[in-house]
Short mmCIF file of C-alpha atoms in Angstrom, two decimals:
data_model
loop_
_atom_site.label_atom_id
_atom_site.label_comp_id
_atom_site.label_asym_id
_atom_site.label_seq_id
_atom_site.Cartn_x
_atom_site.Cartn_y
_atom_site.Cartn_z
CA MET R 1 0.00 0.23 -0.21
CA ILE R 2 1.42 3.32 -1.07
CA ARG R 3 0.86 6.04 1.44
CA PRO R 4 2.46 9.22 2.87
CA GLY R 5 3.70 9.35 6.22
CA LYS R 6 4.99 5.82 6.57
CA MET R 7 7.39 6.79 9.16
CA LEU R 8 4.79 8.68 11.35
CA ARG R 9 3.86 5.87 13.58
CA GLN R 10 7.97 5.22 14.50
CA VAL R 11 8.53 8.75 14.84
CA LEU R 12 5.40 9.07 17.55
CA LYS R 13 6.77 5.98 19.34
CA SER R 14 10.23 7.41 19.52
CA ILE R 15 9.06 10.39 21.63
CA PHE R 16 8.91 8.34 24.44
CA LYS R 17 12.29 6.43 24.07
CA LYS R 18 15.38 7.77 26.00
CA PRO R 19 17.89 9.39 23.40
CA ALA R 20 20.14 7.03 21.61
CA THR R 21 22.97 9.30 22.12
CA THR R 22 25.48 8.96 25.05
CA LYS R 23 26.28 11.88 27.65
CA TYR R 24 30.01 11.57 26.83
CA PRO R 25 31.98 14.12 28.55
CA PHE R 26 29.80 13.79 31.51
CA VAL R 27 29.48 9.86 31.55
CA LYS R 28 32.93 8.37 30.99
CA ALA R 29 32.98 6.21 27.65
CA THR R 30 34.40 2.92 27.85
CA MET R 31 36.59 1.63 25.07
CA PRO R 32 36.46 -2.05 23.69
CA ASP R 33 38.88 -4.70 24.96
CA ARG R 34 41.04 -4.53 21.70
CA PHE R 35 40.94 -0.51 21.59
CA ARG R 36 44.16 0.68 20.57
CA GLY R 37 45.22 3.84 22.58
CA LYS R 38 47.85 5.33 24.37
CA LEU R 39 51.16 3.37 24.16
CA LYS R 40 52.48 2.02 27.39
CA PHE R 41 56.27 1.17 27.55
CA TYR R 42 58.14 -1.39 29.58
CA PRO R 43 61.76 -0.29 29.69
CA GLU R 44 63.29 -3.36 31.52
CA ARG R 45 61.98 -5.45 28.78
CA CYS R 46 63.30 -3.63 25.72
CA ILE R 47 66.61 -5.01 23.97
CA GLY R 48 66.80 -2.24 21.74
CA CYS R 49 66.32 -3.91 18.46
CA LYS R 50 64.40 -0.89 17.22
CA MET R 51 61.89 -3.00 15.23
CA CYS R 52 59.16 -0.79 16.42
CA MET R 53 60.92 2.21 14.97
CA ARG R 54 61.45 0.29 11.42
CA ASP R 55 57.78 -0.62 11.24
CA CYS R 56 56.08 2.63 12.53
CA PRO R 57 53.92 4.11 9.75
CA ALA R 58 53.93 7.53 11.09
CA GLY R 59 57.49 7.45 12.43
CA ALA R 60 56.46 8.44 15.94
CA ILE R 61 58.09 6.07 18.12
CA GLU R 62 62.18 6.57 18.91
CA ILE R 63 64.02 4.22 21.09
CA VAL R 64 67.54 5.66 22.42
CA LYS R 65 70.29 3.88 24.25
CA VAL R 66 71.14 5.25 27.29
CA GLY R 67 73.43 2.88 28.87
CA ASP R 68 74.40 -0.59 29.23
CA LYS R 69 70.98 -2.31 28.35
CA ALA R 70 68.76 0.71 29.31
CA PHE R 71 66.70 2.24 26.52
CA GLU R 72 64.54 5.49 26.59
CA CYS R 73 61.36 5.59 24.26
CA TYR R 74 60.03 8.78 22.89
CA ILE R 75 56.78 8.71 21.60
CA ASP R 76 54.97 11.72 19.59
CA LEU R 77 51.28 11.33 20.10
CA GLY R 78 50.68 13.87 17.51
CA LYS R 79 52.08 11.93 14.83
CA CYS R 80 50.79 8.35 16.15
CA ILE R 81 47.94 6.86 14.29
CA TYR R 82 47.17 4.40 16.95
CA CYS R 83 47.49 1.17 14.33
CA ALA R 84 49.58 -0.60 17.17
CA GLN R 85 51.96 -2.35 14.46
CA CYS R 86 55.14 -1.58 17.14
CA VAL R 87 53.14 -3.93 19.52
CA ASP R 88 52.46 -6.76 16.89
CA SER R 89 56.44 -5.99 16.06
CA CYS R 90 57.90 -6.09 19.32
CA MET R 91 59.40 -9.61 20.19
CA LYS R 92 59.94 -8.71 23.79
CA LYS R 93 56.65 -7.32 24.57
CA ALA R 94 58.05 -4.15 25.73
CA LEU R 95 55.12 -2.03 24.18
CA GLU R 96 51.37 -2.11 25.06
CA SER R 97 48.47 -0.39 24.14
CA THR R 98 46.07 0.98 26.59
CA LYS R 99 42.56 1.92 26.49
CA GLU R 100 43.30 5.48 27.15
CA PHE R 101 41.87 7.90 24.44
CA GLU R 102 41.83 11.53 25.62
CA LEU R 103 44.89 12.74 24.53
CA ALA R 104 44.08 15.88 23.14
CA ALA R 105 46.64 19.17 24.11
CA LEU R 106 46.77 22.55 23.14
CA ASP R 107 50.65 22.57 22.80
CA ARG R 108 52.31 20.33 20.27
CA GLU R 109 55.40 19.89 23.01
CA LYS R 110 52.87 18.30 25.43
CA LEU R 111 52.04 15.41 22.95
CA LYS R 112 55.81 14.52 22.78
CA ILE R 113 56.10 11.71 25.68
CA LYS R 114 58.97 10.34 26.97
CA TYR R 115 59.35 6.83 28.95
CA ASP R 116 62.26 7.00 31.29
CA ALA R 117 65.07 4.16 31.09
CA LYS R 118 64.86 3.24 34.84
CA PRO R 119 62.71 -0.29 35.32
CA GLY R 120 59.92 0.12 37.44
CA GLU R 121 59.63 3.93 37.00
CA VAL R 122 56.19 5.50 36.41
CA PRO R 123 56.21 6.81 32.64
CA LYS R 124 56.45 10.81 33.24
CA GLU R 125 54.28 12.97 31.02
CA MET N 1 17.51 31.54 -22.97
CA HIS N 2 20.46 33.28 -21.35
CA LYS N 3 22.70 30.98 -20.24
CA VAL N 4 24.61 31.02 -16.84
CA VAL N 5 27.73 29.36 -15.62
CA ILE N 6 27.54 28.56 -11.78
CA PRO N 7 30.28 27.59 -9.91
CA ILE N 8 29.93 25.06 -7.18
CA GLY N 9 32.76 24.22 -4.69
CA PRO N 10 35.62 23.66 -3.94
CA GLN N 11 34.21 25.12 -0.76
CA HIS N 12 30.43 25.10 -0.81
CA PRO N 13 28.11 24.53 2.47
CA ALA N 14 26.15 21.67 0.14
CA LEU N 15 29.51 19.84 -0.23
CA LYS N 16 31.17 17.61 2.13
CA GLU N 17 34.43 17.52 0.67
CA PRO N 18 36.32 19.93 -1.25
CA GLU N 19 35.29 19.63 -5.10
CA SER N 20 34.76 21.88 -7.89
CA PHE N 21 31.64 21.33 -10.15
CA SER N 22 31.00 23.93 -12.99
CA VAL N 23 27.23 23.86 -14.04
CA THR N 24 26.01 25.73 -17.24
CA LEU N 25 22.36 26.71 -16.52
CA SER N 26 19.69 27.70 -18.94
CA GLY N 27 17.01 28.90 -16.43
CA GLU N 28 16.70 26.21 -14.00
CA LYS N 29 17.86 23.57 -16.33
CA ILE N 30 21.04 21.82 -16.24
CA MET N 31 22.93 22.19 -19.90
CA LYS N 32 26.36 21.20 -18.94
CA PHE N 33 28.18 19.51 -16.03
CA SER N 34 31.95 19.21 -15.34
CA ALA N 35 33.69 18.09 -12.33
CA ARG N 36 37.26 19.23 -11.79
CA LEU N 37 38.86 16.91 -9.55
CA GLY N 38 42.11 17.48 -7.43
CA TYR N 39 41.48 19.48 -4.40
CA ASN N 40 42.07 16.94 -2.02
CA HIS N 41 45.28 15.34 -3.43
CA ARG N 42 47.23 13.75 -0.86
CA GLY N 43 50.23 12.05 -2.42
CA ILE N 44 49.40 8.61 -0.97
CA GLU N 45 50.96 6.84 -4.18
CA LYS N 46 54.08 8.30 -3.93
CA ALA N 47 54.08 7.75 -0.20
CA CYS N 48 53.59 4.17 -0.62
CA GLU N 49 56.99 3.85 -2.64
CA GLU N 50 58.84 5.79 0.34
CA ARG N 51 57.50 3.30 2.88
CA THR N 52 57.89 -0.28 3.56
CA TYR N 53 55.08 -2.96 2.77
CA ILE N 54 53.98 -3.30 6.41
CA GLN N 55 53.68 0.78 6.85
CA ASP N 56 51.88 0.91 3.49
CA VAL N 57 48.98 -1.51 4.47
CA TYR N 58 48.32 1.35 7.54
CA LEU N 59 48.61 3.97 4.92
CA THR N 60 46.20 2.44 1.99
CA GLU N 61 43.85 2.07 4.89
CA ARG N 62 43.68 5.68 4.95
CA ILE N 63 42.88 6.46 1.62
CA CYS N 64 39.15 6.36 2.52
CA GLY N 65 37.40 6.95 5.70
CA ILE N 66 34.46 4.70 4.82
CA CYS N 67 35.81 1.94 2.86
CA SER N 68 39.16 1.72 4.45
CA HIS N 69 39.26 -2.30 4.93
CA SER N 70 38.71 -2.28 0.86
CA HIS N 71 41.60 -0.37 0.28
CA SER N 72 43.89 -2.22 2.64
CA THR N 73 42.45 -5.62 2.03
CA CYS N 74 42.82 -4.83 -1.81
CA PHE N 75 46.31 -3.68 -1.38
CA VAL N 76 47.22 -6.63 0.79
CA GLN N 77 46.05 -9.02 -1.62
CA ALA N 78 48.08 -7.51 -4.60
CA VAL N 79 51.31 -8.26 -2.37
CA GLU N 80 50.34 -11.46 -1.23
CA GLU N 81 49.91 -12.39 -5.07
CA ILE N 82 53.51 -11.25 -5.70
CA GLY N 83 54.88 -12.87 -2.90
CA ALA N 84 53.07 -16.16 -3.29
CA ILE N 85 51.93 -16.14 0.17
CA ALA N 86 49.06 -18.56 1.03
CA VAL N 87 47.02 -16.99 3.71
CA PRO N 88 45.31 -19.33 6.12
CA LYS N 89 41.39 -19.78 5.54
CA ARG N 90 40.62 -18.25 8.87
CA ALA N 91 42.13 -15.07 8.16
CA LEU N 92 40.12 -15.02 4.73
CA TYR N 93 36.80 -15.60 6.47
CA ILE N 94 37.96 -12.54 9.13
CA ARG N 95 38.66 -10.50 6.29
CA THR N 96 35.31 -11.15 4.24
CA LEU N 97 33.40 -10.69 7.64
CA VAL N 98 34.87 -7.38 8.14
CA GLY N 99 34.52 -6.50 4.78
CA GLU N 100 30.72 -7.04 4.96
CA LEU N 101 30.16 -5.43 8.11
CA GLU N 102 31.86 -2.61 6.38
CA ARG N 103 29.22 -2.72 3.56
CA VAL N 104 26.46 -2.59 5.99
CA HIS N 105 27.75 0.36 7.65
CA SER N 106 28.72 2.30 4.27
CA HIS N 107 25.25 1.26 2.72
CA LEU N 108 23.40 2.58 6.21
CA LEU N 109 25.05 5.97 5.92
CA TRP N 110 24.26 6.20 2.27
CA LEU N 111 20.76 5.54 3.12
CA GLY N 112 21.03 8.60 5.74
CA VAL N 113 23.08 10.80 3.39
CA ALA N 114 20.30 10.30 0.59
CA GLY N 115 17.50 10.79 2.92
CA HIS N 116 19.31 14.19 4.17
CA GLU N 117 19.82 15.23 0.54
CA VAL N 118 16.27 14.95 -0.14
CA GLY N 119 15.32 16.53 2.91
CA PHE N 120 14.22 13.53 4.93
CA ASP N 121 16.24 14.17 7.56
CA THR N 122 13.89 11.75 9.89
CA LEU N 123 15.53 8.94 7.69
CA LEU N 124 18.95 10.13 8.46
CA MET N 125 18.26 10.11 12.09
CA TYR N 126 16.94 6.32 12.22
CA THR N 127 19.46 4.95 9.71
CA TRP N 128 22.40 6.59 11.69
CA ARG N 129 21.06 5.22 15.19
CA ASP N 130 20.81 1.73 13.63
CA ARG N 131 24.35 2.16 12.06
CA GLU N 132 25.85 2.45 15.69
CA ILE N 133 25.02 -1.02 16.06
CA VAL N 134 27.26 -2.07 13.21
CA MET N 135 29.87 0.24 14.41
CA ASP N 136 29.78 -1.18 17.82
CA ILE N 137 30.36 -4.65 16.30
CA LEU N 138 33.38 -3.13 14.28
CA ALA N 139 34.76 -1.59 17.48
CA MET N 140 34.64 -4.82 19.40
CA LEU N 141 35.89 -7.03 16.73
CA THR N 142 38.89 -4.97 15.55
CA GLY N 143 39.21 -2.19 18.09
CA ASN N 144 38.40 0.70 16.40
CA ARG N 145 35.03 2.04 14.59
CA VAL N 146 36.68 3.60 11.44
CA ASN N 147 40.32 2.14 10.74
CA TYR N 148 40.04 -1.57 11.79
CA GLY N 149 43.81 -2.00 11.06
CA ILE N 150 42.71 -5.49 10.97
CA ASN N 151 44.76 -6.94 7.74
CA THR N 152 48.35 -7.52 7.73
CA ILE N 153 50.55 -9.06 4.84
CA GLY N 154 50.01 -13.00 5.20
CA GLY N 155 46.73 -12.78 7.60
CA VAL N 156 44.71 -10.84 9.77
CA ARG N 157 45.59 -9.34 13.22
CA ARG N 158 42.67 -10.21 15.26
CA ASP N 159 40.62 -13.05 15.99
CA MET N 160 37.01 -13.84 16.49
CA SER N 161 35.88 -15.19 19.74
CA PRO N 162 32.93 -17.86 19.98
CA GLU N 163 31.32 -15.12 22.06
CA GLN N 164 31.72 -12.28 19.50
CA GLY N 165 30.16 -14.37 16.99
CA LYS N 166 27.00 -14.88 19.10
CA ASP N 167 26.89 -10.99 19.42
CA ILE N 168 27.27 -10.61 15.96
CA LEU N 169 24.93 -12.95 15.09
CA LYS N 170 22.43 -11.29 17.56
CA ALA N 171 23.10 -7.84 16.17
CA MET N 172 22.39 -9.08 12.51
CA ASP N 173 18.95 -10.06 13.83
CA THR N 174 18.09 -6.77 14.88
CA LEU N 175 19.69 -4.92 11.98
CA GLU N 176 17.79 -7.29 9.55
CA GLU N 177 14.51 -6.67 11.06
CA ARG N 178 15.31 -2.71 10.80
CA THR N 179 16.37 -2.84 7.14
CA LYS N 180 13.43 -4.61 6.37
CA TYR N 181 11.56 -1.73 7.74
CA TYR N 182 13.80 0.59 5.71
CA ILE N 183 12.42 -1.49 2.71
CA GLN N 184 9.17 -0.80 3.53
CA VAL N 185 9.77 2.76 3.95
CA ALA N 186 11.15 3.06 0.67
CA THR N 187 8.40 0.79 -1.31
CA GLN N 188 5.66 2.38 0.22
CA GLU N 189 6.34 6.19 1.20
CA THR N 190 5.22 7.96 -1.79
CA THR N 191 7.28 11.28 -0.65
CA LEU N 192 10.34 9.35 -1.19
CA ILE N 193 9.14 7.36 -4.45
CA GLN N 194 8.17 10.50 -6.15
CA ARG N 195 11.40 12.50 -4.92
CA LEU N 196 13.80 9.58 -6.22
CA SER N 197 12.11 7.95 -9.38
CA GLY N 198 13.23 9.29 -12.81
CA VAL N 199 16.04 11.42 -11.15
CA GLY N 200 19.28 10.64 -12.57
CA LEU N 201 18.55 8.52 -15.24
CA LEU N 202 21.37 6.34 -16.52
CA SER N 203 20.48 3.70 -19.24
CA HIS N 204 21.96 0.30 -19.17
CA ASP N 205 24.29 1.21 -22.58
CA ASP N 206 25.44 4.52 -20.85
CA ALA N 207 26.31 2.92 -17.71
CA LEU N 208 28.63 0.08 -19.96
CA LYS N 209 29.73 2.78 -22.02
CA LEU N 210 30.78 5.14 -19.41
CA GLY N 211 32.18 2.23 -17.30
CA ALA N 212 29.94 2.67 -14.26
CA VAL N 213 30.64 0.43 -11.41
CA GLY N 214 29.12 -0.86 -8.08
CA PRO N 215 25.39 -0.20 -6.89
CA THR N 216 25.47 2.44 -9.45
CA ALA N 217 26.08 -0.02 -12.67
CA ARG N 218 23.74 -2.57 -10.93
CA ALA N 219 20.82 -0.27 -10.94
CA SER N 220 20.93 0.20 -14.33
CA GLY N 221 20.59 -3.56 -14.89
CA VAL N 222 24.71 -4.10 -15.45
CA ASP N 223 24.82 -7.54 -13.49
CA ARG N 224 28.54 -7.11 -12.55
CA ASP N 225 29.93 -8.02 -9.19
CA VAL N 226 33.72 -8.93 -8.43
CA ARG N 227 32.66 -10.96 -5.44
CA ARG N 228 30.81 -13.42 -7.88
CA ASP N 229 32.88 -12.79 -11.12
CA ASP N 230 36.48 -12.86 -9.58
CA PRO N 231 36.10 -14.47 -6.00
CA TYR N 232 38.66 -13.21 -3.54
CA ALA N 233 38.87 -13.70 0.12
CA ALA N 234 36.43 -16.28 1.11
CA TYR N 235 33.48 -15.34 -1.45
CA ALA N 236 33.76 -18.34 -3.24
CA ASP N 237 32.17 -20.41 -0.14
CA MET N 238 29.47 -18.01 0.02
CA LYS N 239 25.96 -18.13 -1.17
CA PHE N 240 24.49 -14.78 -2.23
CA LYS N 241 22.61 -12.88 -4.88
CA VAL N 242 23.88 -10.16 -6.82
CA ILE N 243 21.42 -7.62 -6.74
CA THR N 244 20.38 -5.75 -9.58
CA ASP N 245 17.39 -3.25 -10.48
CA ASN N 246 15.93 -2.01 -13.79
CA HIS N 247 14.62 1.37 -12.50
CA ASN N 248 18.06 3.11 -13.95
CA ASP N 249 17.46 6.10 -11.58
CA VAL N 250 18.05 6.91 -7.81
CA TYR N 251 14.92 4.96 -6.62
CA GLY N 252 16.86 2.02 -8.26
CA ARG N 253 20.16 2.59 -6.57
CA THR N 254 18.38 2.82 -3.21
CA LEU N 255 16.93 -0.68 -3.65
CA VAL N 256 19.84 -2.03 -4.92
CA ARG N 257 21.63 -0.77 -1.87
CA MET N 258 18.85 -2.41 0.40
CA GLY N 259 18.99 -5.36 -1.25
CA GLU N 260 22.69 -5.60 -0.99
CA LEU N 261 22.43 -5.03 2.72
CA MET N 262 20.12 -7.99 3.13
CA GLU N 263 22.56 -10.14 1.36
CA ALA N 264 25.56 -8.71 3.30
CA TYR N 265 23.77 -10.04 6.51
CA SER N 266 23.26 -13.31 4.97
CA ILE N 267 26.89 -13.71 4.00
CA ILE N 268 27.88 -12.29 7.68
CA ARG N 269 25.73 -15.02 9.01
CA GLN N 270 27.44 -17.66 6.98
CA THR N 271 31.19 -16.63 7.74
CA VAL N 272 30.56 -16.67 11.62
CA LYS N 273 28.75 -20.06 11.16
CA ASN N 274 31.25 -21.89 8.87
CA MET N 275 34.24 -19.92 10.43
CA PRO N 276 37.11 -22.81 10.07
CA ASP N 277 39.78 -23.16 12.64
CA GLY N 278 43.36 -22.66 12.10
CA PRO N 279 46.29 -20.04 12.38
CA LEU N 280 45.60 -16.22 11.77
CA THR N 281 48.79 -15.46 9.96
CA VAL N 282 51.44 -16.99 8.06
CA LYS N 283 55.05 -15.32 8.19
CA ALA N 284 55.60 -12.95 5.40
CA PRO N 285 58.85 -12.00 4.39
CA ARG N 286 59.84 -8.39 4.59
CA LYS N 287 61.27 -8.32 1.09
CA ILE N 288 58.76 -9.25 -1.66
CA PRO N 289 60.23 -10.80 -4.75
CA ALA N 290 60.34 -8.68 -8.03
CA GLY N 291 56.89 -9.15 -9.64
CA GLU N 292 53.37 -6.95 -10.26
CA ALA N 293 49.87 -7.80 -9.59
CA VAL N 294 46.74 -6.28 -10.25
CA SER N 295 43.89 -6.96 -7.01
CA ARG N 296 40.19 -6.17 -7.44
CA TYR N 297 38.00 -5.93 -4.39
CA GLU N 298 34.07 -5.00 -4.56
CA ALA N 299 34.23 -1.96 -2.24
CA PRO N 300 30.65 -0.79 -0.85
CA ARG N 301 30.71 1.95 -3.61
CA GLY N 302 32.13 -0.43 -6.28
CA GLU N 303 35.28 -2.00 -8.15
CA ASP N 304 38.44 -0.85 -6.23
CA MET N 305 41.61 -1.59 -8.06
CA HIS N 306 45.03 -2.07 -6.74
CA TYR N 307 48.20 -2.27 -8.89
CA VAL N 308 51.32 -3.03 -7.24
CA LYS N 309 54.69 -3.49 -8.46
CA ALA N 310 57.64 -4.79 -6.34
CA ASN N 311 61.21 -5.11 -7.13
CA GLY N 312 62.56 -7.13 -4.66
CA THR N 313 63.31 -4.80 -1.87
CA GLU N 314 61.11 -3.94 1.26
CA LYS N 315 59.64 -0.87 -0.51
CA PRO N 316 57.21 -1.49 -3.57
CA GLU N 317 58.03 0.45 -6.75
CA ARG N 318 54.86 1.50 -7.93
CA VAL N 319 51.46 1.51 -6.22
CA LYS N 320 48.36 2.77 -8.09
CA VAL N 321 44.77 2.95 -6.73
CA ARG N 322 41.80 3.17 -8.92
CA ALA N 323 38.75 4.23 -6.33
CA PRO N 324 35.47 3.46 -7.44
CA THR N 325 34.40 7.13 -7.17
CA LEU N 326 36.68 7.78 -10.30
CA ALA N 327 34.70 5.26 -12.41
CA ASN N 328 31.56 6.81 -11.28
CA ILE N 329 32.01 10.34 -11.35
CA GLN N 330 31.90 10.45 -15.34
CA THR N 331 28.25 9.22 -15.21
CA VAL N 332 26.99 12.28 -13.20
CA ALA N 333 27.57 14.66 -16.37
CA LYS N 334 25.29 11.86 -18.21
CA MET N 335 22.67 11.84 -15.48
CA LEU N 336 22.27 15.60 -15.23
CA GLU N 337 21.69 16.55 -18.70
CA ASN N 338 18.77 18.40 -19.10
CA ARG N 339 17.44 17.88 -15.73
CA GLN N 340 16.74 20.50 -12.83
CA LEU N 341 19.41 22.00 -10.71
CA ALA N 342 17.24 20.98 -7.69
CA ASP N 343 18.42 17.34 -8.62
CA LEU N 344 22.06 18.15 -8.46
CA PRO N 345 22.87 17.15 -4.65
CA ILE N 346 21.06 13.87 -4.70
CA VAL N 347 22.18 12.50 -7.96
CA ILE N 348 26.03 13.28 -6.91
CA ALA N 349 25.32 11.95 -3.50
CA ALA N 350 23.36 8.81 -5.43
CA ILE N 351 27.01 7.44 -6.25
CA ASP N 352 28.17 7.52 -3.00
CA PRO N 353 31.20 9.81 -4.01
CA CYS N 354 34.29 9.83 -1.78
CA PHE N 355 36.34 12.40 -3.62
CA SER N 356 39.51 12.29 -1.35
CA CYS N 357 39.93 8.59 -2.24
CA THR N 358 39.71 9.74 -6.04
CA ASP N 359 41.87 12.69 -5.88
CA ARG N 360 45.24 11.53 -7.38
CA LEU N 361 47.74 14.14 -8.74
CA THR N 362 47.76 17.78 -9.71
CA GLY N 363 50.60 19.64 -11.38
CA ILE N 364 50.47 23.34 -10.77
CA ARG N 365 51.48 25.38 -14.00
CA GLN N 366 52.22 29.05 -14.04
CA VAL N 367 50.27 31.11 -16.91
CA GLY N 368 52.31 31.42 -19.69
CA LYS N 369 55.25 29.52 -18.72
CA ARG N 370 55.78 26.00 -20.00
CA LYS N 371 57.77 24.61 -16.99
CA ARG N 372 55.92 23.12 -14.32
CA ASN N 373 56.69 25.07 -11.16
CA VAL N 374 57.10 23.04 -7.66
CA LEU N 375 56.82 25.63 -4.84
CA LYS N 376 58.28 24.51 -1.56
CA TRP N 377 56.62 25.13 1.71
CA GLU N 378 58.04 28.54 2.54
CA GLU N 379 57.47 29.89 -0.75
CA LEU N 380 53.82 28.66 -0.66
CA HIS N 381 53.59 30.60 2.46
CA GLU N 382 55.13 33.72 1.34
CA TYR N 383 52.95 33.55 -1.87
CA SER N 384 49.66 33.15 0.42
CA ILE N 385 50.68 35.98 2.17
CA LYS N 386 51.62 38.33 -0.77
CA PHE N 387 48.51 37.26 -2.78
CA TYR N 388 46.30 38.28 0.54
CA GLN N 389 48.12 41.53 0.85
CA GLU N 390 47.53 42.12 -3.06
CA HIS N 391 43.74 41.52 -2.44
CA GLY N 392 43.64 43.89 0.61
CA VAL N 393 43.74 41.71 3.72
CA ASP N 394 46.49 41.91 5.76
CA PHE N 395 47.02 39.04 8.30
CA THR N 396 50.29 40.72 10.05
CA ASN N 397 48.36 42.44 12.91
CA LEU N 398 46.40 39.40 13.20
CA ASN N 399 49.36 37.08 13.45
CA ASN N 400 51.29 39.13 15.84
CA LYS N 401 48.16 39.28 18.04
CA LEU N 402 47.54 35.73 18.06
CA THR N 403 51.21 35.08 19.16
CA LYS N 404 50.93 37.56 21.86
CA LEU N 405 47.59 36.12 23.15
CA LEU N 406 49.30 32.72 23.10
CA LYS N 407 52.17 33.84 25.26
#
């Protein structure tokens, strides 16, 4: 049957429904388990093979040798495309994706993160 | 009647992407339509040559924001063909699954956009709400909503767990029910039928002559689908129909896309139910032996084609991308001949255009000079300041103010 206002019933029904949107900044959004967010670096596991640097499509990651078997990691969040290829490439599992996603900053310098070489130390921002 | 030429774009409130159209009008009637591509050129093909194969997978994924999986699969398939890498069956099934989920989200997105272009925003709101279901499924399966990053050379990166399979089947039931409702709306709602019927006519012969692909071609009765004609991934094992329509107009394209949605649900169910066991990847060498390959993929918008030439190193020698919009954009001029200006937005939207995927290369030549002039970034910056000063706009004060404010 051809008639106008086919969606009218649906529209009227929706008046009494809750909104489909979420109140994001007020209610924190949860990410799926496989989400690829900000990277985490475990300096004690790194052996400095630099495979992550070689495979990074954006050139966002840099591993620097600072001492005997000690490596520092620099990540530019502005360049990172969050593909997590470095996590796959790392043979020693020194890199890990986290669920952190609120990474915007007004200053470009603040996007450059340094993970110190000392084992056990909390990453500084 | 007096002829008027109207430029539409590159910056225009009705366009979502920068693209320039020039329309010659006689009254309200379109006499001539021409499109000038190239405002969104990003140099991806050249950038691919500078990067390794693994890096290129992520780069090709970013050619398009909607059919990202299509481009990366197409590229990966070409590389695997050159390197003679046998991909495990489970990986092929997961690629098919993600590919079909992507088709579902792309077609639902198109339906909403088409509704918006004809002033039926209710349809936009409801389809986009339902599209969130499939977006959530994609996020759950791959980790991200848009650039899934599921492909790698020699397989896929993420597995599908049995619980996820159950969730997908459940979501497909909901989506199928909703799509059936939209098919009812499209076939019963008079306002929609009357607005879309007879608009953007493209005859069967013209579709063949102009090389239309995807739903645009299938709505003109061209029975062509890469999934059936040249099966890739796991499509050889799937049972599905190729939807064609003989309306030849925007209404036909709507019906084709809706029919394809229903087929996509059936393919997704088949992949989840028949998912074989086995490994996800085979180890791929970093250096791909010399050779060349052309890979075809049925993207939601039509046939996507990648050409890769390898020279035995870690980096490809040449990558060529033919996005579906490039094949379809020619047909728009034909569709708009002797039509009303008001039909322009929906006719352009009906091919489901994606202009930034299409833009490949532009060379800028100074007037009167034969040599091509390549400007460096600093030169371009200086040139822009000079250009605006000549046109009576001076940003120097504003720039100083801004730097002070930031300090």
